[in-house]
Tab-separated table of N, CA and C in Angstrom:
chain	number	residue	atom	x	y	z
F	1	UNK	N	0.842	-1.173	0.000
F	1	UNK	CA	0.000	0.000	0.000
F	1	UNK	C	0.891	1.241	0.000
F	2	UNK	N	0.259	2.700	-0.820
F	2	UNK	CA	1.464	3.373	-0.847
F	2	UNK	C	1.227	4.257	0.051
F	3	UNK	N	2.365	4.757	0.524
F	3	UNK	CA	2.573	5.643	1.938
F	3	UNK	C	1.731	7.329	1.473
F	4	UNK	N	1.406	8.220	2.445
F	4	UNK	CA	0.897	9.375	2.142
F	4	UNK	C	1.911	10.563	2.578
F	5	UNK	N	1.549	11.406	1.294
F	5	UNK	CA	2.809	12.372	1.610
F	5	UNK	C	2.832	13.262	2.931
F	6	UNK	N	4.379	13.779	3.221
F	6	UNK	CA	4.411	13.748	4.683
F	6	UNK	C	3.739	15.447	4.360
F	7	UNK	N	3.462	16.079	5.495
F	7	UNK	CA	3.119	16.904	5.933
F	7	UNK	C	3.315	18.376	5.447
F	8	UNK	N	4.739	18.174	5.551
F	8	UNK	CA	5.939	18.649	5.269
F	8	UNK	C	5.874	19.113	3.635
F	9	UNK	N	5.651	18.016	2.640
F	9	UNK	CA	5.735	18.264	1.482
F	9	UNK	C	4.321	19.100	1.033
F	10	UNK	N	3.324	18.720	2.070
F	10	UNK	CA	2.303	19.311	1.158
F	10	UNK	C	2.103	21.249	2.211
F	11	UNK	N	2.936	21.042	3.273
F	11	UNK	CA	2.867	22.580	3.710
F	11	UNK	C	3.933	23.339	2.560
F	12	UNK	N	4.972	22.708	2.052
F	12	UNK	CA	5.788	23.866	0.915
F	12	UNK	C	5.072	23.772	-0.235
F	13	UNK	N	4.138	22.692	-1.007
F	13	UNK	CA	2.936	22.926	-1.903
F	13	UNK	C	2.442	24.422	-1.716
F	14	UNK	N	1.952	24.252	-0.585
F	14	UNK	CA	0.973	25.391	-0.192
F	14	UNK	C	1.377	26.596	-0.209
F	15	UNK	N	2.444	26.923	0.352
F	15	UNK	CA	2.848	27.899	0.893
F	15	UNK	C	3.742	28.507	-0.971
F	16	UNK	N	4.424	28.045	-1.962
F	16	UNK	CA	4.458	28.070	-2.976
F	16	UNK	C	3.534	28.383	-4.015
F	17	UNK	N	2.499	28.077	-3.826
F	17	UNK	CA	1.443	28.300	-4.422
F	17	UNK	C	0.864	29.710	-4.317
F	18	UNK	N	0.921	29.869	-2.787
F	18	UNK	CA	0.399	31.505	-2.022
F	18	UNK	C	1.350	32.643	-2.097
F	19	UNK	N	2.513	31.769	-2.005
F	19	UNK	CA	4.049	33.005	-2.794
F	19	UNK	C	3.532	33.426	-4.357
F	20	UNK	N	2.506	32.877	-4.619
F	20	UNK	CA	2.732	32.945	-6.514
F	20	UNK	C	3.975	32.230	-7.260
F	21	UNK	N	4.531	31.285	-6.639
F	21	UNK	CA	5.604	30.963	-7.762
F	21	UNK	C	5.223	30.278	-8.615
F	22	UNK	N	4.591	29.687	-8.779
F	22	UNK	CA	3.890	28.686	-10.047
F	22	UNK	C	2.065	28.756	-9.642
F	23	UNK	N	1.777	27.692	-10.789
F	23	UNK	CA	-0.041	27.079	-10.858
F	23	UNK	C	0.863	25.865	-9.832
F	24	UNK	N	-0.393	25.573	-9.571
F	24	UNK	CA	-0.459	23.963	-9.073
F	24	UNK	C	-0.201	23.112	-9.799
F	25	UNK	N	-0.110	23.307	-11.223
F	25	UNK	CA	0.310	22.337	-12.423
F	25	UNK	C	1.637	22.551	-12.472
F	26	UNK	N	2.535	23.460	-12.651
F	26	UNK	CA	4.282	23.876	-12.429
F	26	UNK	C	4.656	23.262	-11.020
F	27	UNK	N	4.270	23.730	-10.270
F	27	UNK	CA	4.737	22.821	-8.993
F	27	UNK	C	4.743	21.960	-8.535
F	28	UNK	N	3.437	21.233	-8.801
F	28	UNK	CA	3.080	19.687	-8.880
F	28	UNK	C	4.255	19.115	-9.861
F	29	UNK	N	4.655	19.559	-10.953
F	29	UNK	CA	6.011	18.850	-11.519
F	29	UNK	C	7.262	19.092	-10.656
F	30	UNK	N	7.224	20.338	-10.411
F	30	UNK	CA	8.636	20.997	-9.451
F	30	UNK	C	8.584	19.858	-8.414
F	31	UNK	N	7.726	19.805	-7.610
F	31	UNK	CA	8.152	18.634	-6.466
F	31	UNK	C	7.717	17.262	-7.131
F	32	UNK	N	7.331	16.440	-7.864
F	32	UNK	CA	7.375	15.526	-8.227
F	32	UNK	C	6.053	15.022	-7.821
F	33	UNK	N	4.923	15.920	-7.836
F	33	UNK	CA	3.416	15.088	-7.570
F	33	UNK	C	2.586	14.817	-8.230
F	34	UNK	N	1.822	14.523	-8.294
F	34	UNK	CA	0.867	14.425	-9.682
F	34	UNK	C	-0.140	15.553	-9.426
F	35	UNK	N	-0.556	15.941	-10.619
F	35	UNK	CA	-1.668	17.320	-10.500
F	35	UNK	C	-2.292	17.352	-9.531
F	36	UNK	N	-3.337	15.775	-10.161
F	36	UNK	CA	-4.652	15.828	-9.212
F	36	UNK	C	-4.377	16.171	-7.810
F	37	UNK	N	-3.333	15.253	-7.247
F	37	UNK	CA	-3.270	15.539	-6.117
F	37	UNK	C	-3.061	16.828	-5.105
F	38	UNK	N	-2.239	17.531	-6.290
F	38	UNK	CA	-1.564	19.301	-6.199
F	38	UNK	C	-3.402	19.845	-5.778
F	39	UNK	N	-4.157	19.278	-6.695
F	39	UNK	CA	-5.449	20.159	-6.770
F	39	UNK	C	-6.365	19.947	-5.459
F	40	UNK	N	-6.366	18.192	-5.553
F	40	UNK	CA	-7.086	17.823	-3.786
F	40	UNK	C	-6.189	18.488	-2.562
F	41	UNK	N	-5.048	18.728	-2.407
F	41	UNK	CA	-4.417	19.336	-1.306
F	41	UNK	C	-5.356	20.533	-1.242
F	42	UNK	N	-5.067	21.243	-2.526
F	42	UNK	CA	-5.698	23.184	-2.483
F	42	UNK	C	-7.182	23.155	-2.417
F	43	UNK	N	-7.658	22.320	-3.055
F	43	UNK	CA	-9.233	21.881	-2.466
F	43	UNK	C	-9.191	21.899	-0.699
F	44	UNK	N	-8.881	20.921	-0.292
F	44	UNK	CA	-8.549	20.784	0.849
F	44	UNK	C	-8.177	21.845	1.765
F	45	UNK	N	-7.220	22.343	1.589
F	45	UNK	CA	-6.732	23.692	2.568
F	45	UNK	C	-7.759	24.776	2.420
F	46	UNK	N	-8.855	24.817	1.462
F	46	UNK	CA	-9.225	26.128	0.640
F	46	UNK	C	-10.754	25.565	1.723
F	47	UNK	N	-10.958	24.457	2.105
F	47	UNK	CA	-12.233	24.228	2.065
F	47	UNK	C	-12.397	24.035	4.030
F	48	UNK	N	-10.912	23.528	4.507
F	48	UNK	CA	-10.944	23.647	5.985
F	48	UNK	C	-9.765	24.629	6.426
F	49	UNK	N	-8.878	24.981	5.854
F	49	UNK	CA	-7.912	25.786	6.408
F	49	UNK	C	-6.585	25.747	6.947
F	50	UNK	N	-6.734	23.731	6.947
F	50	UNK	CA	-4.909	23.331	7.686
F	50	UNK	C	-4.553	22.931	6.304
F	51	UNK	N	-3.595	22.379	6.572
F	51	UNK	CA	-2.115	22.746	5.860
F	51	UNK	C	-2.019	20.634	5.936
F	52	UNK	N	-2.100	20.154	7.494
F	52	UNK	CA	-2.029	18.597	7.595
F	52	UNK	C	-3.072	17.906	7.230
F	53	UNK	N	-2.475	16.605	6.585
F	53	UNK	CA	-3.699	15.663	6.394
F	53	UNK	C	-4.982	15.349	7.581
F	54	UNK	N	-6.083	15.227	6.795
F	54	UNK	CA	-7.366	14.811	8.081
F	54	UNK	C	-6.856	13.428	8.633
F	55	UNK	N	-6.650	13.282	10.140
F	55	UNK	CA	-6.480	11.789	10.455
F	55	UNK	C	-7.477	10.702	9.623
F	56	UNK	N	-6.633	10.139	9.979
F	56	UNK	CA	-7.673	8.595	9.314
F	56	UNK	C	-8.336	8.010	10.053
F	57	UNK	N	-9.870	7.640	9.580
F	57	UNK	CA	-10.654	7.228	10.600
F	57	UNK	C	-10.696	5.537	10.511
F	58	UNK	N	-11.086	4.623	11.472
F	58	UNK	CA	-10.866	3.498	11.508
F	58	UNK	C	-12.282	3.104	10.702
F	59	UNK	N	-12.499	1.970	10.117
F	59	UNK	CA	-13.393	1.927	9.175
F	59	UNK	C	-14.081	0.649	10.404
F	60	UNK	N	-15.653	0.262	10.178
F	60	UNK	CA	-16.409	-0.012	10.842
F	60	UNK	C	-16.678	0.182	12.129
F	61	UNK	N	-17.597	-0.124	12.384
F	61	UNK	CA	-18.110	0.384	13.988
F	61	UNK	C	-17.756	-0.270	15.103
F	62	UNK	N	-17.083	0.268	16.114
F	62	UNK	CA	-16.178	-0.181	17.697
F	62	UNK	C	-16.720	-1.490	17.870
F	63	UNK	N	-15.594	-2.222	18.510
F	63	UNK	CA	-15.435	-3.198	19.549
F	63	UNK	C	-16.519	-3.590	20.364
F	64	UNK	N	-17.102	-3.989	20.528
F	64	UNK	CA	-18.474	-3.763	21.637
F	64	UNK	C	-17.445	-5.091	23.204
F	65	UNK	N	-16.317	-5.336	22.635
F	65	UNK	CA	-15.816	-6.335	23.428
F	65	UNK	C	-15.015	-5.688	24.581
F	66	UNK	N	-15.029	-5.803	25.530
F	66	UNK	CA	-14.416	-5.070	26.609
F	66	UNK	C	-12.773	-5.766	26.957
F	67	UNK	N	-11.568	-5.486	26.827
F	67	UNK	CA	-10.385	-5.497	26.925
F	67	UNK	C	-10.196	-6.134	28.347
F	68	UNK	N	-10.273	-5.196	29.142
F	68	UNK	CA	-9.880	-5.681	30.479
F	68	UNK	C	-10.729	-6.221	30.953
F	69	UNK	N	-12.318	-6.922	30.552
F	69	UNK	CA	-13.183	-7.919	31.099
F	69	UNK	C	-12.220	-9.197	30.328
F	70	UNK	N	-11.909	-9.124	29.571
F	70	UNK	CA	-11.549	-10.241	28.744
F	70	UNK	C	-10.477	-10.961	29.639
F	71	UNK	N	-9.469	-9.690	29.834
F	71	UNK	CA	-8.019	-9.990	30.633
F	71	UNK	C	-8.591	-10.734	31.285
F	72	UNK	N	-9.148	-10.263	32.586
F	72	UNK	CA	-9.813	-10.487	33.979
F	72	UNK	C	-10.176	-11.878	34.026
F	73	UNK	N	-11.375	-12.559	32.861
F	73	UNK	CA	-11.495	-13.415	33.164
F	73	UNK	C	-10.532	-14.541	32.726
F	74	UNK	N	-9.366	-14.308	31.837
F	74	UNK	CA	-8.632	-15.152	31.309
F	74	UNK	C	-7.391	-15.341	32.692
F	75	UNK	N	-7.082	-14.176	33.631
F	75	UNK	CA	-6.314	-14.264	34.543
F	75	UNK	C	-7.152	-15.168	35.468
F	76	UNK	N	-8.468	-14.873	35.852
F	76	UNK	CA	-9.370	-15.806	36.697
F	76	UNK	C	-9.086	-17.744	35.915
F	77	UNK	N	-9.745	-17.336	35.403
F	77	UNK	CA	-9.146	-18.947	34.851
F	77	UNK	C	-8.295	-18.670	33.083
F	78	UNK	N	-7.059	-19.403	33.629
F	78	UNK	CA	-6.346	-19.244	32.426
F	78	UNK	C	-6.498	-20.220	31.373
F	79	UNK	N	-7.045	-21.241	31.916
F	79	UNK	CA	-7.556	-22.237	30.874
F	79	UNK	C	-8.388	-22.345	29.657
F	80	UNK	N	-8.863	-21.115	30.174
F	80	UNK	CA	-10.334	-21.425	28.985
F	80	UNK	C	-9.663	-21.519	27.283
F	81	UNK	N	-10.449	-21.855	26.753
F	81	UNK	CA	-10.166	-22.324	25.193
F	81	UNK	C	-11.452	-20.925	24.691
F	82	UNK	N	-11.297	-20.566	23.730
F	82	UNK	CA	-12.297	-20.102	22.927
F	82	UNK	C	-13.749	-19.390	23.005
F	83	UNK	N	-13.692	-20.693	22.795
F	83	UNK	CA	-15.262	-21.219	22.887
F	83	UNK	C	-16.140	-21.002	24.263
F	84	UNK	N	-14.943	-21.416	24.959
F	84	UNK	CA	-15.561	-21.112	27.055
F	84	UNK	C	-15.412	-19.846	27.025
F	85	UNK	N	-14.360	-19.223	26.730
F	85	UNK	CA	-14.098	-17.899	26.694
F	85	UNK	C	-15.510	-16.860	26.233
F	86	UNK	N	-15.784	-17.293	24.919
F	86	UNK	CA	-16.720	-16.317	24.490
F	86	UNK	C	-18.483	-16.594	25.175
F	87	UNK	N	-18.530	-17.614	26.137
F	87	UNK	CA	-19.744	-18.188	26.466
F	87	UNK	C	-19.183	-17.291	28.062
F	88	UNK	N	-18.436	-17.853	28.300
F	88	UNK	CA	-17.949	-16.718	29.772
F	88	UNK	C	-18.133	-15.415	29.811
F	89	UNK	N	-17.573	-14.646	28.682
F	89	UNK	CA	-18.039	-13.400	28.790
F	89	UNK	C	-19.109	-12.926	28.270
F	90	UNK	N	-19.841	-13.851	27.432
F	90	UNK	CA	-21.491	-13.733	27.058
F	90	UNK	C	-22.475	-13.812	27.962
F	91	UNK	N	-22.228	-14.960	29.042
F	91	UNK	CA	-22.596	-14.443	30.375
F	91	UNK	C	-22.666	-13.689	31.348
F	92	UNK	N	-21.368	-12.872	31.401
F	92	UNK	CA	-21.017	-11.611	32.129
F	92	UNK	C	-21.449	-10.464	31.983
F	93	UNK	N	-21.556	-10.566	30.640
F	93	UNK	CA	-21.228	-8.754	30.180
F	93	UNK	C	-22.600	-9.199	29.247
F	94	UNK	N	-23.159	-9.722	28.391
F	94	UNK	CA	-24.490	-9.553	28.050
F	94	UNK	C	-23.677	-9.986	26.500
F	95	UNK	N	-22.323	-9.789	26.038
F	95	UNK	CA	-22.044	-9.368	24.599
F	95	UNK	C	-21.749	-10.738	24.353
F	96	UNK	N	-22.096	-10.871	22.615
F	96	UNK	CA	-22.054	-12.383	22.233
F	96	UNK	C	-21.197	-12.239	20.948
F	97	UNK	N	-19.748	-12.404	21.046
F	97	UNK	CA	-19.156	-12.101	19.944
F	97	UNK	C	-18.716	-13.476	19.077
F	98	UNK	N	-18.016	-12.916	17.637
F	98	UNK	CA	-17.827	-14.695	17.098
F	98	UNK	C	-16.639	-15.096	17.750
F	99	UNK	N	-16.332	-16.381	16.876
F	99	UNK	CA	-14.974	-17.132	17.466
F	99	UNK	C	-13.491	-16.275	16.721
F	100	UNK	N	-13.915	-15.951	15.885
F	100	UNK	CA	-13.103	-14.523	15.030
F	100	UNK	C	-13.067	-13.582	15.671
F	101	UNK	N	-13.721	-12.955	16.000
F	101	UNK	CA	-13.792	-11.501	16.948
F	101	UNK	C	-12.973	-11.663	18.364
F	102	UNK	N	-13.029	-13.249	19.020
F	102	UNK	CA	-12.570	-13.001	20.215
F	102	UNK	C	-11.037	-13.427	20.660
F	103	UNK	N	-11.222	-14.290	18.715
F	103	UNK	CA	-9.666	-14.759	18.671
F	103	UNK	C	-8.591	-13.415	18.680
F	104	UNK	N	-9.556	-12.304	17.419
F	104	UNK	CA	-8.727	-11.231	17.116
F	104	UNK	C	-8.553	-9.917	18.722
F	105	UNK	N	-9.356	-10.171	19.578
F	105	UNK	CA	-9.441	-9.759	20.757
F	105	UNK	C	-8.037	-10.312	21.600
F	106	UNK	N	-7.965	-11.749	21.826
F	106	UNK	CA	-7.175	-12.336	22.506
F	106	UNK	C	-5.143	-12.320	21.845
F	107	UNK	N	-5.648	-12.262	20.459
F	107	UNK	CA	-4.411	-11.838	19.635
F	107	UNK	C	-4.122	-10.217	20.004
F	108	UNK	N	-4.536	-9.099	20.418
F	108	UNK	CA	-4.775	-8.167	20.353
F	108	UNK	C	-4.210	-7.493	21.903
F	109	UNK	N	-4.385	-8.555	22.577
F	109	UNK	CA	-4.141	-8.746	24.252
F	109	UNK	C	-2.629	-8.806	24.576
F	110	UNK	N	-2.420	-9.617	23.424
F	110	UNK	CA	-1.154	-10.008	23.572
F	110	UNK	C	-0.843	-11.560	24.107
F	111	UNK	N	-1.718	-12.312	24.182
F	111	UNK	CA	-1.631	-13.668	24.649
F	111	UNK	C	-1.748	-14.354	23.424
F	112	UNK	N	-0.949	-15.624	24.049
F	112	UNK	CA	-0.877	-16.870	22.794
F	112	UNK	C	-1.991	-17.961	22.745
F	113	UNK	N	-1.571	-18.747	22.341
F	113	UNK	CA	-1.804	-20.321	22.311
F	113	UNK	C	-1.851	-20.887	23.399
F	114	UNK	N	-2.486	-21.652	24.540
F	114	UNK	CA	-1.707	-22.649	24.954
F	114	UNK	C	-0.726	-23.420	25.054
F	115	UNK	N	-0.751	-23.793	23.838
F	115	UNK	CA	0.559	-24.844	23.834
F	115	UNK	C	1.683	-24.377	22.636
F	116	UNK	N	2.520	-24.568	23.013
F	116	UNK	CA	3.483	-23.452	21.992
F	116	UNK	C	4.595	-24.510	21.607
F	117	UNK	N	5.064	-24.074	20.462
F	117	UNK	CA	6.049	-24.459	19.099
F	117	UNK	C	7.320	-24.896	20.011
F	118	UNK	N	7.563	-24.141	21.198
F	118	UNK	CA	8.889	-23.937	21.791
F	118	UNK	C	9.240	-25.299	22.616
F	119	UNK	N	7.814	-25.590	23.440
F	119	UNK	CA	7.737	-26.977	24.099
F	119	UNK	C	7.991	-28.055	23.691
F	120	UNK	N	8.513	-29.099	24.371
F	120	UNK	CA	8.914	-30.771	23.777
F	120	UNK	C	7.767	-31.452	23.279
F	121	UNK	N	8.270	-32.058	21.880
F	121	UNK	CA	6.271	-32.519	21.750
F	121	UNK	C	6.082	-33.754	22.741
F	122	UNK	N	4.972	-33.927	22.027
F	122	UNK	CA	4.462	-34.642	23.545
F	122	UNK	C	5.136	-36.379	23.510
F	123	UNK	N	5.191	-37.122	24.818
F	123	UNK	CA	6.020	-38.433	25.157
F	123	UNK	C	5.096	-39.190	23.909
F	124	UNK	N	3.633	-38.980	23.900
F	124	UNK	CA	2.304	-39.877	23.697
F	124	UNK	C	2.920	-40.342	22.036
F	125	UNK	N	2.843	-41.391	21.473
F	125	UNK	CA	3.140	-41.976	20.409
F	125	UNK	C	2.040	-41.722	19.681
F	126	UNK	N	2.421	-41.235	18.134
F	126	UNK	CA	1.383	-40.719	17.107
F	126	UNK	C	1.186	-42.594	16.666
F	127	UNK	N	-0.380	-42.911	16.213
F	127	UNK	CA	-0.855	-43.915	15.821
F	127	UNK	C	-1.044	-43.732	14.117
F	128	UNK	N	-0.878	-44.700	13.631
F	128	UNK	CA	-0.909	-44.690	11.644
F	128	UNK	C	-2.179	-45.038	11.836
F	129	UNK	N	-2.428	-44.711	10.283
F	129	UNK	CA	-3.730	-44.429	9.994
F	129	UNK	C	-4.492	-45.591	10.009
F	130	UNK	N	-3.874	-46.905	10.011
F	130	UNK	CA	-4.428	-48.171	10.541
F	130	UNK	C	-4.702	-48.687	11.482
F	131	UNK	N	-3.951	-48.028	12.507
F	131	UNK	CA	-4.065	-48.526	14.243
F	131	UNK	C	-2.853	-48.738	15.182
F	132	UNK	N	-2.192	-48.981	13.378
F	132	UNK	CA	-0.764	-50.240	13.928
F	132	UNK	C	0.237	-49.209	14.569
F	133	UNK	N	0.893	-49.816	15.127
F	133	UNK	CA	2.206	-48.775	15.885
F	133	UNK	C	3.059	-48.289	14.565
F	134	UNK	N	3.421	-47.248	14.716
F	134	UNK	CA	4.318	-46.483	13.774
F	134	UNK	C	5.734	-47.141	13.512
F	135	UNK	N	6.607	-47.634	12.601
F	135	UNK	CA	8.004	-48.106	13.113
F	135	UNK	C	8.481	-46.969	13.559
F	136	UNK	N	8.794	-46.131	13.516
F	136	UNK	CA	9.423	-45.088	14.423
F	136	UNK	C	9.480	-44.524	15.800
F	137	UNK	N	7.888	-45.452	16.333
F	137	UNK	CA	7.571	-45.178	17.875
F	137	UNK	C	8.141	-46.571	18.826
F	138	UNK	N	8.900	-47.454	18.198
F	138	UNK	CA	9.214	-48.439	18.599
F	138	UNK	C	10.163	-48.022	20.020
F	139	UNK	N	10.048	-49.373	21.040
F	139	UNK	CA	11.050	-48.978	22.095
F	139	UNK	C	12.515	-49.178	22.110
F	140	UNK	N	12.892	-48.567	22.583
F	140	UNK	CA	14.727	-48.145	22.600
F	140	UNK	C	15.069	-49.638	22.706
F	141	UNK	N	14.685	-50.782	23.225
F	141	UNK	CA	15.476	-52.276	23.008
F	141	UNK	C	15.097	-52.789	21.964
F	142	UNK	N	13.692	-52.917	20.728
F	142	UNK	CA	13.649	-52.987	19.632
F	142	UNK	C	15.040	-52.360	18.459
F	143	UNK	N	15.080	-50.992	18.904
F	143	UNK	CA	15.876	-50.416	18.199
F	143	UNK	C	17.373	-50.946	18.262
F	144	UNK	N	17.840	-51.602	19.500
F	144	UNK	CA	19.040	-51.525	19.994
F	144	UNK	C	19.627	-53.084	18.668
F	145	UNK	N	18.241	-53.954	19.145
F	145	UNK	CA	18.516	-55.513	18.442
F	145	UNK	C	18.572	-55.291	16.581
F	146	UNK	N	18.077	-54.412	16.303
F	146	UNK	CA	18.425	-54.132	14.349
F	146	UNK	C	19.750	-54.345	13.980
């Protein structure tokens, strides 16, 4: 995505323009902008009066999920999975969010996974898709007699 020009470039636009040194079409080449944009800046300044871009507003409507209810009950019990999670605080607080919303909540918190990449996997022997023991899960005196 492309970045928006800094501040900076479009206050010497302006202020160039109000010196009389060029149109907005000469200067828009002089600094390297494209017209249109030379023209939406002076639109812009002409129509509110600053010089800086309008902040950017966040697109759809707030969170209805509460941050530190969330914490709270995840510090109360750290166990919960998901699913308990979003039925826990659907009980609490009245709000019924999806499993998306509370994942992007809990990502957002700053908390992980449960069980993480970093840990030893587990002792428990993975089973083939037949039943049969894996040759690879065999015990260390099988292995020793090959």
């Amino acid at each position: 995505m492309a970045r928006a020009y800094s501040d900076d470039l479009r206050r010497k636009l302006l202020e160039a323009h109000a010196a009389g040194k060029g149109t907005l079409r000469e200067l828009a080449e002089r600094f390297g902008v494209s017209v249109p944009w030379a023209w939406k800046v002076s639109a812009a300044h002409k129509r509110s009066g600053a010089v800086e871009r309008a902040p950017q507003s966040r697109h759809g409507r707030p969170s209805r999920v509460d941050r530190a209810q969330v914490r709270a009950l995840l510090k109360a019990k750290p166990d919960l999975v998901l699913r308990e999670l979003r039925e826990e605080l659907e009980r609490t607080t009245g709000v019924a969010v999806s499993h998306t919303q509370m994942w992007r909540v809990v990502r957002e918190l700053g908390l992980h996974l449960k069980k993480s990449r970093s840990m030893p996997p587990s002792e428990t022997p993975k089973r083939t898709a037949g039943g049969a023991k894996s040759s690879s899960t065999g015990s260390a005196r099988s292995r020793r007699s090959c």
